[in-house]
mmCIF file of C-alpha atoms in Angstrom:
data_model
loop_
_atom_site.group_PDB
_atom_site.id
_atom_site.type_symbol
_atom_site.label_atom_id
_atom_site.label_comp_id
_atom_site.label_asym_id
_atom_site.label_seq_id
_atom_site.Cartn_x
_atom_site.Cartn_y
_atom_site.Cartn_z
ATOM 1 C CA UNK A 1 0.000 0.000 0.000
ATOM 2 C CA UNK A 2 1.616 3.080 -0.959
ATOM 3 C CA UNK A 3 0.941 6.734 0.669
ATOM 4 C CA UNK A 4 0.548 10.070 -0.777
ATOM 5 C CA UNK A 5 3.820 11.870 -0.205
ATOM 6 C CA UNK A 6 2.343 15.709 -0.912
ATOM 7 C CA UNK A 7 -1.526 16.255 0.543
ATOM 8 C CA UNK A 8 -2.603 19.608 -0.832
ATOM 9 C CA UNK A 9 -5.360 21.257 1.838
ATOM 10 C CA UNK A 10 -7.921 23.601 0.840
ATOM 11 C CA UNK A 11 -10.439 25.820 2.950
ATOM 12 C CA UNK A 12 -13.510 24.591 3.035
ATOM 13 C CA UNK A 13 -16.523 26.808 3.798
ATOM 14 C CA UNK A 14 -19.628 26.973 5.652
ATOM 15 C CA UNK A 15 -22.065 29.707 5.161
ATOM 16 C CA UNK A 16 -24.880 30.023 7.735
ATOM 17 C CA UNK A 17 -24.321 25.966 7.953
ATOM 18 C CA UNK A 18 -23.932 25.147 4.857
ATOM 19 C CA UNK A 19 -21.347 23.898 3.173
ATOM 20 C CA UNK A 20 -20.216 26.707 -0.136
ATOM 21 C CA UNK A 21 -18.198 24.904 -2.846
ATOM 22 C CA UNK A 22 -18.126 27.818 -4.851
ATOM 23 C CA UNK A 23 -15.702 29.635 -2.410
ATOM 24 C CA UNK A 24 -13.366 26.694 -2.500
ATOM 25 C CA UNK A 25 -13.180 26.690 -5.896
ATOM 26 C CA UNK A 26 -12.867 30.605 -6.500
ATOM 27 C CA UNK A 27 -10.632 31.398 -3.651
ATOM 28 C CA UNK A 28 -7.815 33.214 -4.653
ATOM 29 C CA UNK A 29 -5.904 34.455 -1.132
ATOM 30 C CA UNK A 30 -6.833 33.411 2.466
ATOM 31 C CA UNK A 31 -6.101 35.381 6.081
ATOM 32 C CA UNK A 32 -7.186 33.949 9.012
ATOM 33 C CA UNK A 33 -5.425 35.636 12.412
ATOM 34 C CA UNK A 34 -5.682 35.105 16.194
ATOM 35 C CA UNK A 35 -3.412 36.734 19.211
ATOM 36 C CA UNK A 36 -3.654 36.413 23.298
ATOM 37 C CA UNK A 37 -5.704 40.081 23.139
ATOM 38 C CA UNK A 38 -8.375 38.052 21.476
ATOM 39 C CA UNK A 39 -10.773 38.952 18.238
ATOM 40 C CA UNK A 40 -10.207 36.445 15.655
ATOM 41 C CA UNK A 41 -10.066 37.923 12.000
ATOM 42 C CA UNK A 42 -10.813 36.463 8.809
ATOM 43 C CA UNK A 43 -10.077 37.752 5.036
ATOM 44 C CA UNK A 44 -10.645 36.305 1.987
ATOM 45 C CA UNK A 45 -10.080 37.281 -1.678
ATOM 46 C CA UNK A 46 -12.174 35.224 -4.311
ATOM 47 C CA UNK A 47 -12.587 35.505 -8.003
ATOM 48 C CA UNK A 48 -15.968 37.310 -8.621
ATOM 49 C CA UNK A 49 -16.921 36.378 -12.340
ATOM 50 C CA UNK A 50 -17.902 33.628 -13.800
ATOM 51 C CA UNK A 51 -20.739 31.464 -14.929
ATOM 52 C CA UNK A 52 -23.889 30.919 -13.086
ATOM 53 C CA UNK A 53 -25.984 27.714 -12.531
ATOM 54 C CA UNK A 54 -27.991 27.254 -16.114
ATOM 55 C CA UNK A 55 -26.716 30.463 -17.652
ATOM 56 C CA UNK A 56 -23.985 30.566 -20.317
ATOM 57 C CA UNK A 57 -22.807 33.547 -20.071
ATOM 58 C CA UNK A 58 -20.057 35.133 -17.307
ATOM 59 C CA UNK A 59 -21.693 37.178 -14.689
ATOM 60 C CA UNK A 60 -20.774 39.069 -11.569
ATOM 61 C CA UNK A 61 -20.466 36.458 -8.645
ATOM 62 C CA UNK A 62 -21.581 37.009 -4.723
ATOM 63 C CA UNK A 63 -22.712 40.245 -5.075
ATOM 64 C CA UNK A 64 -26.237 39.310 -5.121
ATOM 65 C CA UNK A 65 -26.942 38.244 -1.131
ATOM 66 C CA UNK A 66 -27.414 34.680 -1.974
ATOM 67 C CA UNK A 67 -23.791 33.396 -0.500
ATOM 68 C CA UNK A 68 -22.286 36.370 0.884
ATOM 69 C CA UNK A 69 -23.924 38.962 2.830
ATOM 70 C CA UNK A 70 -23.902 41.140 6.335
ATOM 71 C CA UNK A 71 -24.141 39.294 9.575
ATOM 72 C CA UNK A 72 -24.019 35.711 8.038
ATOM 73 C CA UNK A 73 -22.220 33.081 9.813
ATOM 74 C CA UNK A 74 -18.782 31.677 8.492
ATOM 75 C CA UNK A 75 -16.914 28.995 9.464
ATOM 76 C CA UNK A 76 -13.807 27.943 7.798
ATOM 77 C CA UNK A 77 -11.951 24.432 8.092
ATOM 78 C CA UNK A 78 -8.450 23.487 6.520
ATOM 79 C CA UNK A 79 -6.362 20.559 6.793
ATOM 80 C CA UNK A 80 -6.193 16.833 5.424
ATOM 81 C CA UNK A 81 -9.536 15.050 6.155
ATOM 82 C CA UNK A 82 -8.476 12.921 9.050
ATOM 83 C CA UNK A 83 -6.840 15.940 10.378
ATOM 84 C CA UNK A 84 -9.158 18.588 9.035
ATOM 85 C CA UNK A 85 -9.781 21.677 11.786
ATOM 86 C CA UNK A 86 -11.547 24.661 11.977
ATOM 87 C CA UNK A 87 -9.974 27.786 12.019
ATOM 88 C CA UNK A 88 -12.490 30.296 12.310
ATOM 89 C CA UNK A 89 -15.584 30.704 13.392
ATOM 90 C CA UNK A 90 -17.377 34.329 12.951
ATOM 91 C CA UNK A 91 -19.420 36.582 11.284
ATOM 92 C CA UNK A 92 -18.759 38.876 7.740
ATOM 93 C CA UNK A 93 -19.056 42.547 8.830
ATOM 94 C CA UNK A 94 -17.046 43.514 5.096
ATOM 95 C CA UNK A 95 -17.744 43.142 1.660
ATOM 96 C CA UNK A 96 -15.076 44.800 -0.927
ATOM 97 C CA UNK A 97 -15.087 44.631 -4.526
ATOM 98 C CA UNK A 98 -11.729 45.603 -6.505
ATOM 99 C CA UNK A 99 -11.494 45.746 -10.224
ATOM 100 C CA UNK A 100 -8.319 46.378 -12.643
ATOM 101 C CA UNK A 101 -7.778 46.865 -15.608
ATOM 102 C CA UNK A 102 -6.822 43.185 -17.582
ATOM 103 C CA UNK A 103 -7.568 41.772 -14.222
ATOM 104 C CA UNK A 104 -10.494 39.169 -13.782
ATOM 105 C CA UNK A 105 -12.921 41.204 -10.670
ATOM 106 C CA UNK A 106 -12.434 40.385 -7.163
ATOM 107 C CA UNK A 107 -14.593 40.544 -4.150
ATOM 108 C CA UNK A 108 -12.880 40.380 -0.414
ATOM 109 C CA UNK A 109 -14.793 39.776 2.602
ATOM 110 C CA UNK A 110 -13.590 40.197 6.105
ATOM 111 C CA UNK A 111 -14.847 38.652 9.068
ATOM 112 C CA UNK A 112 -14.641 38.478 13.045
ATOM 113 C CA UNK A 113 -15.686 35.921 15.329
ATOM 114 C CA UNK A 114 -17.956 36.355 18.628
ATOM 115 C CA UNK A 115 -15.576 39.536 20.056
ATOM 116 C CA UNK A 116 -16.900 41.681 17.808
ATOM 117 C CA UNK A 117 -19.886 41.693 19.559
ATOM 118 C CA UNK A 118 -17.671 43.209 22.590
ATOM 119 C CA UNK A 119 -15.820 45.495 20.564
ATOM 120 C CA UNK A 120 -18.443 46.901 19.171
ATOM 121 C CA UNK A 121 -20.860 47.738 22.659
ATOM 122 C CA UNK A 122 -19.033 50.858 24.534
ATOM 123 C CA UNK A 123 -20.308 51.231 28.110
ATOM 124 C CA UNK A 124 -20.221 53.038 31.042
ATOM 125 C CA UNK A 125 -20.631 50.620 33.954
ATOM 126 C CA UNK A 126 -19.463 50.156 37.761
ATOM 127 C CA UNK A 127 -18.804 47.010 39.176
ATOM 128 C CA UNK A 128 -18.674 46.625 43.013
ATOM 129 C CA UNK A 129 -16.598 44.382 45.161
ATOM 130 C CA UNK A 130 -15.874 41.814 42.282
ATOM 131 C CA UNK A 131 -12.651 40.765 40.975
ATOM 132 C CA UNK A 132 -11.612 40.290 37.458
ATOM 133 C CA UNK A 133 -13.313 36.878 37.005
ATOM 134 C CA UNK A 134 -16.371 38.093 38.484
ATOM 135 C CA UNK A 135 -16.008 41.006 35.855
ATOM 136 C CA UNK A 136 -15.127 38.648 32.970
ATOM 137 C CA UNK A 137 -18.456 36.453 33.835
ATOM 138 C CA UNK A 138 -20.363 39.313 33.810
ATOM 139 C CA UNK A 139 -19.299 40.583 30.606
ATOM 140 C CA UNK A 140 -19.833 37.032 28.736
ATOM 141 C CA UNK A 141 -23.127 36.362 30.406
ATOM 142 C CA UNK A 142 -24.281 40.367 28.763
ATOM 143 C CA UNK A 143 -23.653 38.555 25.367
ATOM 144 C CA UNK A 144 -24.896 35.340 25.805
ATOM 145 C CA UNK A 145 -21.561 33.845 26.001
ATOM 146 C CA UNK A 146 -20.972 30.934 28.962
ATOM 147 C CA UNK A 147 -18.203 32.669 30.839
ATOM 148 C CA UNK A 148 -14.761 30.131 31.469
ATOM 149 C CA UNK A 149 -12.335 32.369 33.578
ATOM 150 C CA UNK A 150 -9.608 31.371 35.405
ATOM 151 C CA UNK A 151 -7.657 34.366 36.665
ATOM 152 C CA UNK A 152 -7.038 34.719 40.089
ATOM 153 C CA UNK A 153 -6.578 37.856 41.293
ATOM 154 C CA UNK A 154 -8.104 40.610 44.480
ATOM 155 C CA UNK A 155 -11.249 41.620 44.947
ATOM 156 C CA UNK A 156 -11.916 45.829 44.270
ATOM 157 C CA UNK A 157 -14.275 47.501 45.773
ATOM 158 C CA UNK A 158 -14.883 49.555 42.748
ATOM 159 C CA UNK A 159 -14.075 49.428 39.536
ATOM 160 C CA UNK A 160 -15.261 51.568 36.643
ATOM 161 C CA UNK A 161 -15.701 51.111 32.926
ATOM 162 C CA UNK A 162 -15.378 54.508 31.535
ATOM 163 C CA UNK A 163 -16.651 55.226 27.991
ATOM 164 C CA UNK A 164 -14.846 52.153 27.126
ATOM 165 C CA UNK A 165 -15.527 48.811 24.316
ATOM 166 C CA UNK A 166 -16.603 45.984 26.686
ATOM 167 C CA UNK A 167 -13.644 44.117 24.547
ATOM 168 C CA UNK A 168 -11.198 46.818 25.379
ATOM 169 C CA UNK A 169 -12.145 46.719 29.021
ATOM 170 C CA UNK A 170 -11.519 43.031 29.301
ATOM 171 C CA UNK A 171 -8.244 43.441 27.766
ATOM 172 C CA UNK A 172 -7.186 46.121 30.186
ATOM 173 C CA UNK A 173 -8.494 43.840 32.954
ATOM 174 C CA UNK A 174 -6.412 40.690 31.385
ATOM 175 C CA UNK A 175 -3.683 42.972 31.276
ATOM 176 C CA UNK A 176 -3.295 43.869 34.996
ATOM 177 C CA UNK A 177 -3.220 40.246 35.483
ATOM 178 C CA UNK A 178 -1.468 38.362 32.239
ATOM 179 C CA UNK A 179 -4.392 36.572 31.000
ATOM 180 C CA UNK A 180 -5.521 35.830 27.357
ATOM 181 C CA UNK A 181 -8.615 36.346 26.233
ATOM 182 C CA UNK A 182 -10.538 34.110 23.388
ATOM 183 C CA UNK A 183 -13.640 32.680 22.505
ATOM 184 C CA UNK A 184 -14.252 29.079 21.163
ATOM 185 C CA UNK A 185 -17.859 27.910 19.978
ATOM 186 C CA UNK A 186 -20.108 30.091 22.993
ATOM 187 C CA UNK A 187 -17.707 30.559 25.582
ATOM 188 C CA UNK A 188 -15.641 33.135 26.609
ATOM 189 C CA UNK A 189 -12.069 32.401 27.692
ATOM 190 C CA UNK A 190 -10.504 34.805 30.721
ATOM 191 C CA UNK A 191 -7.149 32.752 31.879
ATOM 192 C CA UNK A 192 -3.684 33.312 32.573
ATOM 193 C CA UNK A 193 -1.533 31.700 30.922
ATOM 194 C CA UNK A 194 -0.675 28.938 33.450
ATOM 195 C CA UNK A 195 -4.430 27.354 33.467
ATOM 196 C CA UNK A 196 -5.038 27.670 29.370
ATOM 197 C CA UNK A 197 -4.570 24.429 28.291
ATOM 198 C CA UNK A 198 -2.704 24.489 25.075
ATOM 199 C CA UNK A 199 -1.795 21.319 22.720
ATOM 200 C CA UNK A 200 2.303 20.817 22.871
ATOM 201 C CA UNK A 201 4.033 20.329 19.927
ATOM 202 C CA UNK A 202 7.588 20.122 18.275
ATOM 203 C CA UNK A 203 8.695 22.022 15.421
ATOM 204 C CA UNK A 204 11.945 21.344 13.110
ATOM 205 C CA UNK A 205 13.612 23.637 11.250
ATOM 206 C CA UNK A 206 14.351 22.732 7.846
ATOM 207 C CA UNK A 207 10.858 20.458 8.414
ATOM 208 C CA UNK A 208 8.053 22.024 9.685
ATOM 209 C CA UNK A 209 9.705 25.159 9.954
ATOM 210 C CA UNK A 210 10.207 27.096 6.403
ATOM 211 C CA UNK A 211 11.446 30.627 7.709
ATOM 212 C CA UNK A 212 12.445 31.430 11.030
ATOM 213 C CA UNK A 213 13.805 34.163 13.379
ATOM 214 C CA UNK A 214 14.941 34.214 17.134
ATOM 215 C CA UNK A 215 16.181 37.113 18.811
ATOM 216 C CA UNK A 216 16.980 37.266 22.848
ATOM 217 C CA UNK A 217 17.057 41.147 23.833
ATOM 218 C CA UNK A 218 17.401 42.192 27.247
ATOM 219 C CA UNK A 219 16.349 45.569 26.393
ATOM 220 C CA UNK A 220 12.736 45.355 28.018
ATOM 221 C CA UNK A 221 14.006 43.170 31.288
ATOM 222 C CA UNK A 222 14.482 43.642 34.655
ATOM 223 C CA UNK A 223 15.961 42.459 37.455
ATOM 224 C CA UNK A 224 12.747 43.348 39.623
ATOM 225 C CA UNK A 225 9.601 45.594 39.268
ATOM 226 C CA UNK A 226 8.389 47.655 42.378
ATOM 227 C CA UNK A 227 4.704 49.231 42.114
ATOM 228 C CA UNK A 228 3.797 51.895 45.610
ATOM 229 C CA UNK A 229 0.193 52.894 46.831
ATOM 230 C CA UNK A 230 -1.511 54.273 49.775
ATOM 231 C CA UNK A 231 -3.969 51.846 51.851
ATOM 232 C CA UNK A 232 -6.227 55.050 53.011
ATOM 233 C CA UNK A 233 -8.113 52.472 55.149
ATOM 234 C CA UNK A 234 -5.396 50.949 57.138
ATOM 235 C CA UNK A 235 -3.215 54.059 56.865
ATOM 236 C CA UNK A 236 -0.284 52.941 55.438
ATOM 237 C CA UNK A 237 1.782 52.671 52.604
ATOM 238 C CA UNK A 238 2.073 50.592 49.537
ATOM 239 C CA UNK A 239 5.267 48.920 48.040
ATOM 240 C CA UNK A 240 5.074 45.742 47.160
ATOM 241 C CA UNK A 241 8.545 44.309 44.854
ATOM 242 C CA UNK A 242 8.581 41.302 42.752
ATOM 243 C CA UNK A 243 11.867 39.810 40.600
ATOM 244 C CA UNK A 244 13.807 36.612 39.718
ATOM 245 C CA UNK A 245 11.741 34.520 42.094
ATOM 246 C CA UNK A 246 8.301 34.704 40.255
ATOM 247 C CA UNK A 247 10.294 34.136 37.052
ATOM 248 C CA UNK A 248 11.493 30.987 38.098
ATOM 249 C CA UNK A 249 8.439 28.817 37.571
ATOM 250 C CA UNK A 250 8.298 29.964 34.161
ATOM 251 C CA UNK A 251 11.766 28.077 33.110
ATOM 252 C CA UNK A 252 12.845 24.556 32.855
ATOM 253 C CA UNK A 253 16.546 25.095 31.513
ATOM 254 C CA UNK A 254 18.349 27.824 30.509
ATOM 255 C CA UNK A 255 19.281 31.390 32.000
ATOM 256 C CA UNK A 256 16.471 33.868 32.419
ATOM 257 C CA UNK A 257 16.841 37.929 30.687
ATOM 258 C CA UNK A 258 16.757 38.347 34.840
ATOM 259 C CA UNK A 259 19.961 36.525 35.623
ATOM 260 C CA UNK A 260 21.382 37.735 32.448
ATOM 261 C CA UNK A 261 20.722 41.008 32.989
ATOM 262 C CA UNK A 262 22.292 41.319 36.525
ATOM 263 C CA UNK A 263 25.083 39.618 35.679
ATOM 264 C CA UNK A 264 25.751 41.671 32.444
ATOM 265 C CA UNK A 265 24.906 45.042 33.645
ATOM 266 C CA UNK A 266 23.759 44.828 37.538
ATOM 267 C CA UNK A 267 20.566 45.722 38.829
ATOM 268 C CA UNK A 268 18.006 47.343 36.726
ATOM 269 C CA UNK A 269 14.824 48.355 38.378
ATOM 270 C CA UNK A 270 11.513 49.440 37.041
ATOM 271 C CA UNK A 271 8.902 51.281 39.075
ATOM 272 C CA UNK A 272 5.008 50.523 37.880
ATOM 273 C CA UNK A 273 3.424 53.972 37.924
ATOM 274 C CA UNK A 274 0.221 53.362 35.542
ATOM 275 C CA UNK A 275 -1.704 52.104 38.111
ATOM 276 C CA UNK A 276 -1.973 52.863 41.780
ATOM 277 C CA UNK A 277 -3.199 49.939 43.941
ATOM 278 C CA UNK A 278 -5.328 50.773 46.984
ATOM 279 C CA UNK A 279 -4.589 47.480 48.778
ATOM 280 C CA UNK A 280 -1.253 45.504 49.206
ATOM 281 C CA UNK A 281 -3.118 42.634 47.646
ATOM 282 C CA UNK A 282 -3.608 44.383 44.455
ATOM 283 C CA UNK A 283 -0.491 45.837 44.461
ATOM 284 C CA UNK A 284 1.167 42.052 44.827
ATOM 285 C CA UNK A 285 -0.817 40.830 41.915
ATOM 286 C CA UNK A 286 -0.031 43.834 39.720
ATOM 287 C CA UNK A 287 3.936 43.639 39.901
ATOM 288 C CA UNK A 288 3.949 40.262 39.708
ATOM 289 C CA UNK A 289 2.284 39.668 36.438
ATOM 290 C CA UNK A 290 4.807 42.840 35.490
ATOM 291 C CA UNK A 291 7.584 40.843 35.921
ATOM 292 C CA UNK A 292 6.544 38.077 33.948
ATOM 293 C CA UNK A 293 5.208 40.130 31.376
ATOM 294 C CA UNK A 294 9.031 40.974 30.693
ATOM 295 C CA UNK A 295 10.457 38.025 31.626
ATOM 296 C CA UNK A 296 8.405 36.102 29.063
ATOM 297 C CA UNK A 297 9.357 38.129 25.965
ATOM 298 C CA UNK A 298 12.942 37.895 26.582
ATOM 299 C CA UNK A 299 13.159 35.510 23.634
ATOM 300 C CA UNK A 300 10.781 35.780 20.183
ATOM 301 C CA UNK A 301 10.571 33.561 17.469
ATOM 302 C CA UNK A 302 8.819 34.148 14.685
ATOM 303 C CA UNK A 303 8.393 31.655 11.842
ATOM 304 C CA UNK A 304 6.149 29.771 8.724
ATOM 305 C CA UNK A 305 5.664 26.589 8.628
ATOM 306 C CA UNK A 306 3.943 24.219 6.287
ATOM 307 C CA UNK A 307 0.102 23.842 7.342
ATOM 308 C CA UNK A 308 -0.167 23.266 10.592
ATOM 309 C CA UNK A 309 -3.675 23.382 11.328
ATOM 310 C CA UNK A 310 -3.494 22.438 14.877
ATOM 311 C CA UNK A 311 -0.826 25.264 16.031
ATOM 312 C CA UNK A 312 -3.218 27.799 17.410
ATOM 313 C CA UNK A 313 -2.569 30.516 20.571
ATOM 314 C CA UNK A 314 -1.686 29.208 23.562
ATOM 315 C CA UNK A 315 -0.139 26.222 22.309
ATOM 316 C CA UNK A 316 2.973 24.838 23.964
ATOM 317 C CA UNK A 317 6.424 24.933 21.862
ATOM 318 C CA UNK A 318 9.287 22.675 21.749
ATOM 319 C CA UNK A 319 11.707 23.645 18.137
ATOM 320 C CA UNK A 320 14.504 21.682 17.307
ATOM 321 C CA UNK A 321 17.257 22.972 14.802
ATOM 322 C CA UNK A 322 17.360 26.274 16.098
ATOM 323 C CA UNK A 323 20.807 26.018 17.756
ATOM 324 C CA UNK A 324 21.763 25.726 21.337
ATOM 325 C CA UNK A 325 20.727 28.993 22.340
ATOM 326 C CA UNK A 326 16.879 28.783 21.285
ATOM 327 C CA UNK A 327 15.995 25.019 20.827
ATOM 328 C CA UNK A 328 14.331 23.447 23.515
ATOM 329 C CA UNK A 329 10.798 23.591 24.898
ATOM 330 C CA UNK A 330 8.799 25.950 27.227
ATOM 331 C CA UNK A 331 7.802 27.994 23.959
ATOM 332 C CA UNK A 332 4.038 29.672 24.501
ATOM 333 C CA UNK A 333 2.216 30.519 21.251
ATOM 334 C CA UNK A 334 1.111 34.660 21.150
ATOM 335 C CA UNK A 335 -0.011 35.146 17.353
ATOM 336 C CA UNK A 336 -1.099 32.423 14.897
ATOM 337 C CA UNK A 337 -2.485 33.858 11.120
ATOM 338 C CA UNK A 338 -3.137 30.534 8.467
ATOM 339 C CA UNK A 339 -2.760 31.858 5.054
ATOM 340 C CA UNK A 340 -3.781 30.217 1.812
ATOM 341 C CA UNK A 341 -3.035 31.126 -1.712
ATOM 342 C CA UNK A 342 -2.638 29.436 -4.899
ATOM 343 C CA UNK A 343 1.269 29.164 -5.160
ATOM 344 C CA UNK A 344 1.993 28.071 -1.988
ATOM 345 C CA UNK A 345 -1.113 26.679 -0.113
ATOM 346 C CA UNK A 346 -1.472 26.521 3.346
ATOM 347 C CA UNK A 347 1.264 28.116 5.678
ATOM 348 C CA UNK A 348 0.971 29.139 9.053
ATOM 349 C CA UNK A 349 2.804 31.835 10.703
ATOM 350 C CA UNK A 350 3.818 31.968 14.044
ATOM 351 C CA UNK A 351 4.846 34.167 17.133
ATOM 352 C CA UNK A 352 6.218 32.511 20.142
ATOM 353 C CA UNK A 353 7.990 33.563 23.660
ATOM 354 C CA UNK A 354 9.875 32.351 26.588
ATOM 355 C CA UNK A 355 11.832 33.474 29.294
ATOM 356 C CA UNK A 356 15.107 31.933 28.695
ATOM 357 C CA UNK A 357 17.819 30.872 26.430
ATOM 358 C CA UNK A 358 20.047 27.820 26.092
ATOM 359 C CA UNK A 359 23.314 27.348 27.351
ATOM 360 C CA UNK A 360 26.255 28.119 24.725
ATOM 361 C CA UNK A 361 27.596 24.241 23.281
#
């Protein structure tokens, strides 16, 4: 029995739940694009003449409602069949029809899954002795969305959306913290990165991996953070410090930008002064996930790879043929965009971060 050596994977789409060969067969470029902020996008270029069922003659396609329109509900899949995933999941909010001279017409539409929803509401809201779960839940449960948050954090006594997006507002809250934000089917997704359960897997350069680059720059660490307040109720101050200790459970090998940093240049401090906590609790929580905001973009890797339908955000890293000082595992997925076009089908681009290098061979 002999096995294909090349499987070529096309989208396949599904319009309000039905399956649309048409934009299979006329699909010219594909953009599909996800990051840790959340809001999942979706473009897609398509030839837009061509013959209709019964008629002879070449007309203008999906510009009539039938396929395409406003509001309707798109899902897109890509892979081999016994692998086959979906990608995106959303809604068209753009239609865009380009014509050029000696060029055959094309129509674009553009796309956003359930976050648009939240991007597109702008409140002015107080919440009252909730934390940023509590927050999160409540924002999901406004859109119909079955709230899955797993952020731990302090309790405020008040906190206040101010002419704000309710999407832009949960990313400021995930922010405080370092948690992602995502939807998948009808739930929303408020974690930090620790408790999002993402699939592990290896990548080889010269394999998987078509293009690649890795760069380890110390200019954004530090060797600790420090963030100061004023608890008015117990009349005292504020100054909470966090450093190489909550880095540590972030690394399995390697030197940290921490150590590397102190030991190249000495102590580098940063002082938080966007906020200003009103408790030492949130004050502890704030510096902390500071910290490992730097600490976890020491190192960046960018790179395309063949297909890979399954590498998505939040998935777990391990590359291999990238040298001594950025092989290894402990590699967290931040941006994912799957791209299809006609010369070199499905390739997936990738951003991905960790807080330490190799050891020199």
């Amino acid at each position: 029995m002999t096995s294909a050596t090349f499987i070529a994977s096309r989208p396949v789409f599904t319009v309000d739940g039905e399956d649309v060969g048409e934009l299979t067969r006329d699909l010219l470029h594909l953009h599909c694009e996800e990051s840790v902020d959340g809001l999942k996008t979706l473009r897609g270029r398509f030839v837009a003449v061509g013959p209709q069922s019964g008629e002879q003659q070449q007309k203008l396609l999906y510009m009539d409602g039938r396929i395409l329109d406003f509001g309707k509900e798109i899902k897109v899949a890509i892979g081999p069949l016994e692998g086959q995933r979906t990608i995106f999941e959303g809604f068209i909010s753009a239609l865009e029809l380009n014509y050029e001279e000696g060029e055959e017409p094309e129509i674009c539409l553009y796309a956003e899954d359930k976050l648009m929803d939240l991007r597109m509401t702008r409140r002015m809201k107080t919440y009252e002795e909730m934390n940023d779960e509590d927050i999160a839940s409540a924002i999901a449960e406004e859109h119909g969305l079955t709230p899955e948050v797993d952020a731990p954090g302090p309790t405020y006594d008040r906190i206040q959306q101010l002419n704000m997006s309710d999407l832009a507002f949960l990313r400021e809250r995930a922010r405080l913290l370092q948690a992602d934000v995502w939807t998948d089917g009808s739930s929303l997704f408020f974690k930090t990165r620790d408790r999002r359960d993402g699939l592990a897997m290896t990548l080889v350069r010269g394999n998987d991996i078509i293009a690649a680059t890795a760069c380890a720059d110390l200019a954004h660490q530090r060797t600790s953070v420090r963030i100061s307040g004023y608890d008015a109720n117990n009349r005292e101050v504020i100054d909470e410090e966090a450093g190489e200790d909550a880095v540590r459970g972030e690394i399995t090998s390697g030197r940290s930008g921490v150590e590397i940093l102190n030991s190249a240049f000495g102590e580098r401090v940063s002082h938080r002064v966007r906020e200003v906590p009103l408790e030492s609790a949130e004050a502890a929580d704030w510096v902390r996930a500071e910290i490992l905001r730097r600490a976890r973009g020491f190192v960046q890797v960018s790179g395309v790879t063949s297909g890979h339908p399954d590498l998505i955000v939040g998935g777990q890293l391990t590359l291999e043929r990238m040298g001594p000082v950025f092989s290894g595992d402990g590699y967290y997925v931040t941006q994912v965009a799957h791209t299809y076009d006609l010369s070199s089908g499905h390739r997936t681009q990738f951003r991905a971060e960790r807080a330490a290098v190799g050891n020199y061979a």
